[in-house]
Every structure is written in C-alpha cells, then in structure tokens.
Amino acid sequence: MQTPIYYPKAEFIETDTGNKVSRRATISGPQNIILGGKTIISNGAIIRGDLKRAGPGHAVVISLGRYCLVGEGCVMRPPYKTYRGTFNYYPMKIGDFVHIGANTVVEAATVGNHVEIGKNCVIGKFTIIKDCAKIADNTIIPPNTVIPALTLFSGSPGHFIEDLPESTQEVVEARTKSYYTRFQAVER
Amino acid sequence: MTPTVLYHCPCLSSDPIPPPPNAPSSSYQFHPLHELFFCEECDAVRCNRCVSVEVSGYYCPNCLFEVPSASVRAEKNRCARNCFMCPCCRNTLSVVPSDPSDADDGRLLTGGLGVVGEPPFFLYCNYCRWDSAEVDVTFEKPTGLAAQLQRFEDSAPDSLEFERLKEHFEPFLRASSSSGHPQATHSHPAHINPITAAASSALARDIPGVVKYTPAPRGRRDKGPRDELSEYRSRVEVAGTKDTSNVDFVRRLEEVSQVAALSQRWTSSWTTPLRSSDLRPSRIPLRSKKTKRCSTCRHILIKPEQKAQSVRFKIKLVAANYLPAMSIAFPSPDLARQRAAGSRQTAAEDTSGASGLQAGGTYPFQLALTNPLYDPIKVRLKAEPQVPPPSFTAPAGGSPEKAKRPPFVVRLPRPESEIPVAAFAEAWEYEDDEDMFGGDDDELGLERERGGGGGKGKGIGVIERRANVTVVGGEVVIGRDAKGSIKFNMLVSYTYRSDDPLADEEFTFYTVVDLGVIIPRVGVESITSD
Ligand SMILES: [Zn+2]
Ligand SMILES: [Zn+2]
Ligand SMILES: [Zn+2]
Ligand SMILES: [Zn+2]
C-alpha cells in the first residue's frame, strides 16, 4: 500500500543517520547545520547555514529534527534584526516530523514538532510555530507571528482558521515516517 | 486524486443507515477516521457535531499566556498583556516609538525585549502598514498598553450602552431565575399560535435534544416579573444627524475599501464605524482549550492537559484506537516503467489507475485494513449495491434491463467471508519502519498469504498480511455509459475478543468510499449530442 517515491540513487547523498540530501540542493555553511536523521532535503532547496551571528568559530545556525522534509525549491534562511544598533542573524530551530512544501521560504525562529507547512508559503522572520500546527498552501505569515499548537493558519496575512483534530500528532507522525519509507533510491 | 475512505457518525440518530453516497447530506455524516471519537460507555462513534464541548482553559494565541477564568470576564475575553490586532488585516501589531531611526528594523517586539525610544508610542502593522496614530491612539509609555486600550474600549458609546442595558435587565433576570420558572425567560408569549406549537412539537419529536416549546401558562402572562420592568431609555437618541453625514460619505466614496467590511467592524474593532479609516485596534481575543463529552452518557472523551501549548491529553478516546483504519490505492501499472526510466524525484502518487478511471474499464484496487487493537480481529465488508441515478433513462430502443444497469459494480470478498487482521503490537511501532516493510517478514514470524480469500474474480480476496495490516484485493467494473464519481457506501463489521470467552463482540459501522471520477468515453453519440 505504500506507493514508493523513486529517486535516482546518484542524485542524493545518504548520511549514516539516514538523512538524504539532494546533490542539487544548495547547502551553505554545512558545518553550521544539524540534521536530526532521516531528514530529506529535496532538489533545489537552499539552506543558509552561512548566515551566522558575527564572530569567529562555528555555531549552530539551522537545526532540523528527525523525519523532516525540506521540499523542492525551499529557502531556509535564519532570521535577522538590528538590535540596539547591531545587525545580527539568529538561529533557526525546526523540530521532528516537520514537512515543508515546495517553494516555501522559511525565516522562522522556532518550528515545533509535527508541523506541516504547505507549498508556496512565506514564513516571516522570528515566527514561532508551536507543535502540531499547520500552515495551508500559499499562506503568508508576517514577521513575529506566533502560531499556537493544534491550529490551522491560512491566508495573506495568515490567520487562524480552525482547531486541528486531537489526533494530529499521531497522524502527522505516521505520514512523515511513511514518506521517508516510501522515498526510495533506484539504481540507474 | 487518491481514493478516500470516510467513516459514518450517525450523530445519535435512531436510523443508523447513512444516506446514499451522492445525496447532499452524505458529506455531513462522514468524517476522516482521525477526526472521530469513541465512547466506550455507549459503544458508539461520536463526532465533533454530536459531542458536548466545555472550555477547560483560556489562553492568548499571541503571547500564549494562560488566563485564569476569573480574569477572563473582567478583561472581556481579550488579552490583558501587550497583544493587539490590526483592525484592517488582523495581523498582530507592534509597539513603535516616535523616532523610527532607532526602531530596530522598523518593527519592535511586543514580547520581553522591551521598547526603547521616544514617546509617544503607537501601534504599527508590519503587514499592511496601518498605524494607530491615524486614529489618534497613542501612548506616553510603552507599558501597560492593554489597560490603557481597555479604558478606550470601555468608554466607547456602544460599550457604555451595553453596560446600561445589562444593569437595566439585571433585576429582572435575578427575579425570574429565583421565581422557579426558568421557562419564563425562554418562552416568547407573543409568538404563541397553533402553527408554532405544532412545528415545535414535531421538531422535538424528530430531533433529539431539542426542547419542546412550552409557552408560559396563560394566567401568568399578565403578571410576570416582566411587568415590573421599567422603560429603558438609551443614552443617546438614535435619530440624529449621523445618517446624513453617512449619506454624504457614501456620495463621495471613491474606493470600496473606504467602507469597513462587516468582519472588520464586528470582530476587529471596538467601535463599529462605517468608514474603514475610523476602525480602532483591539486587544487580541482569547482562545480556549476544550473538553469534549459524549452527549448521551456525559463521559469525557477528550480532556486536554492544563498547559496551553501542550499537545497531550489526559483523556483521549479517539475512534482510530478502536476501529480498523482503511486506505485504498490502485496499483500503478507503469511502476516498472518508471523504475526503468529512473525518472527524477517524481512521486508515483497519482495512482488513480495511472491513466484514470475510464468508462467501460475494469480496475483492480487494494484495500488495506490496519488493526489498532491488541487482539486479532476478523473483518467483513459489504459494498452497498449501486442504484442507477434517477435521471438515467432508457435510451430509445434500449432494453429496460440495460437502463436499470448501475453505473458501476464493486467486487469485494463475499460479505460473509471473514478477513483476518493480526493484532497490533508495540514492536511494530519501532522507529525503523523500513525494516518492517523492506525486511524479511519471516524473521518476525509472520504469515504471508497470497491469493486467499475466496472472491470470484481473480485477485479478489486477501492479497497480503503483514504485521497488523491485511491487504484485500477488489475491483470496480465501470459501465460503458457511466459518468460521475465512483462513490459507494460500504458496511464494515468486525469481531474482536471480548471479556466473555465464549462469545466474540461485534461492531458494525458504515463508510463511504470515493475511488475517483469516471472519465467518460468519447463516443459518437456524445460528440453529436454536444
Ligand atoms: Zn456525530
Ligand atoms: Zn497576549
Ligand atoms: Zn494590518
Ligand atoms: Zn457515551
């Protein structure tokens, strides 16, 4: 019943922890990026680990949990602001079981666990998305928005549409795990 | 489109049989499995339409502060911290000082960082660029804004009028509730007539839960506490010059957006002005966590944890933990071709028979049954026969038998054949699911059956059994002239072990299966008739 999603084996790099990163994705500053394991970075995605707080050494800029999906053409860019005269980037933390649809731009500060973000969305700077929330396709979330747990947001600007079912956590977990299982390499 | 299986909730109806799948009422009675609840006490499915809901806690959706119910009333259901909503676009507003040079990227946080800068401060929308200075709402200090704004709200004429009305009715409400005749406040003696009475009792008979309309006894009508009520005089005379100024405003109107939309006037502003330029910002309305009860036996089905942002529940009785989950897919015939072509990261997700469901075709499908119980179950399936749509008239010269032919026929294992589904075991929930699906099943001691079952067609019956999943093959035969969608009601019964070792328990429910839309044949007739 699990319809496989095939990809040519050579197109993705698989890590020891089961992350699958497309060779066609742009991963800047990889030393500043953490992938939790079994996370998929699709073709054409851009992850800006290079945009870090000023200063020497490396710090975690973007961290993604387990069973995440960064869709095709997504841009993940850490949020920034000028505070008391100083410009700085701030880290972005994404939880486990988070799917981000194709061509979405994410500049959130934190995204909880079991979150679904649709395609063609803009998640503004310093947005906080709590657990089990869902952002519908084509939604624009302005900077500094807080999205409570178990709620669906949609629109431009995105606002509350409805409460999500109490079993959202189980449903999203099953769906994200199943997606990873279905995402299979095929030898050319 | 992927085929869907939705589950029926009879919603306390005495008639458990759902409407035919194409009836408009069907969509209101079927739900995705994960949205349904299960009451063990009543041994019945419940949905969001038939549970009773209570508030178990309030919180602000922006600062996520949990508000004790004692303060909710005084603060009028809105956040008393620094959370404000744009009256134009409903985005959250920021507090900004008058000197934007130091305004940190033009948007300051309402949160803990604190606001620096020169007074006066105002509220600014970083989405639509509305700012509160436009409506003369400014603040000398960037703190305690909610209290300042609530003073504005409370001094608005509408709010004052409402307070006066409440004061006016207070003694009446107190008197009527203590008089021991609560009915008196609910009945409307002015509307008594035989038609209302008849309609009301019919409604009470047909719809459980609707209280029968009982007018107050005639004798009481003239001397209820209602008569002790003095006449109410409003603060402001309604008839005034305002109307003519509105007429003037509308005459000079250039853009529709100059008029405030109803949603803006009634939900996003503390005043209800006609002009959008007069809209006032408001404090963000609180949201609530909810406890849900079975409306028949009052048992709790959903009880959330106290913490506002926790997604855990103290009680969560959901149907997915009782009823087998069902999903349907069409095996995609060109899978092998895709594999060979090694096409790019393309999902083989559109599996509606790969090329769609053509009229006149026969399509095999696979129905997966997943058992959530710790005991094995036996499932029986029965697809309700298709009734031809009433508009389906016999073509000229065609035999009446042909006219009565249903648009499609669904073949499943015979209704009396029992489909075994193994028990759910925690071990199968292991992180490494792919071991289960890709690995060697025999190692787990699982049986694997192929082609069993006993349907008449080839491939109808149990195709595969692994872990707590049994895959059943079925097929749909589509009539040559069929159109519309392939949607049918399916009765599902399953037996499970009960406390009584001699008799197994049985539970029965309806589902509606939607396999997709039929692609009509492009025949000679259809071309000429177009
Ligand atoms: Zn119901
Ligand atoms: Zn708040
Ligand atoms: Zn706005
Ligand atoms: Zn009950």
mmCIF file of C-alpha atoms in Angstrom, chain A residues 15 17 19 23 32 48 73 75 82 95 109 160 164 168:
data_model
loop_
_atom_site.group_PDB
_atom_site.id
_atom_site.type_symbol
_atom_site.label_atom_id
_atom_site.label_comp_id
_atom_site.label_asym_id
_atom_site.label_seq_id
_atom_site.Cartn_x
_atom_site.Cartn_y
_atom_site.Cartn_z
ATOM 1 C CA THR A 15 24.308 10.017 5.598
ATOM 2 C CA THR A 17 21.893 8.626 10.210
ATOM 3 C CA ASN A 19 19.494 11.846 6.056
ATOM 4 C CA ARG A 23 23.135 16.976 -4.760
ATOM 5 C CA ASN A 32 26.591 25.210 10.988
ATOM 6 C CA ARG A 48 21.754 29.175 4.511
ATOM 7 C CA GLY A 73 12.993 24.877 -4.138
ATOM 8 C CA VAL A 75 14.670 28.528 1.089
ATOM 9 C CA THR A 82 19.175 45.140 14.203
ATOM 10 C CA GLY A 95 11.588 20.094 15.454
ATOM 11 C CA ALA A 109 12.850 31.345 14.835
ATOM 12 C CA PHE A 160 -6.462 31.313 12.467
ATOM 13 C CA LEU A 164 -6.943 20.716 14.293
ATOM 14 C CA THR A 168 -2.970 15.373 14.701
#
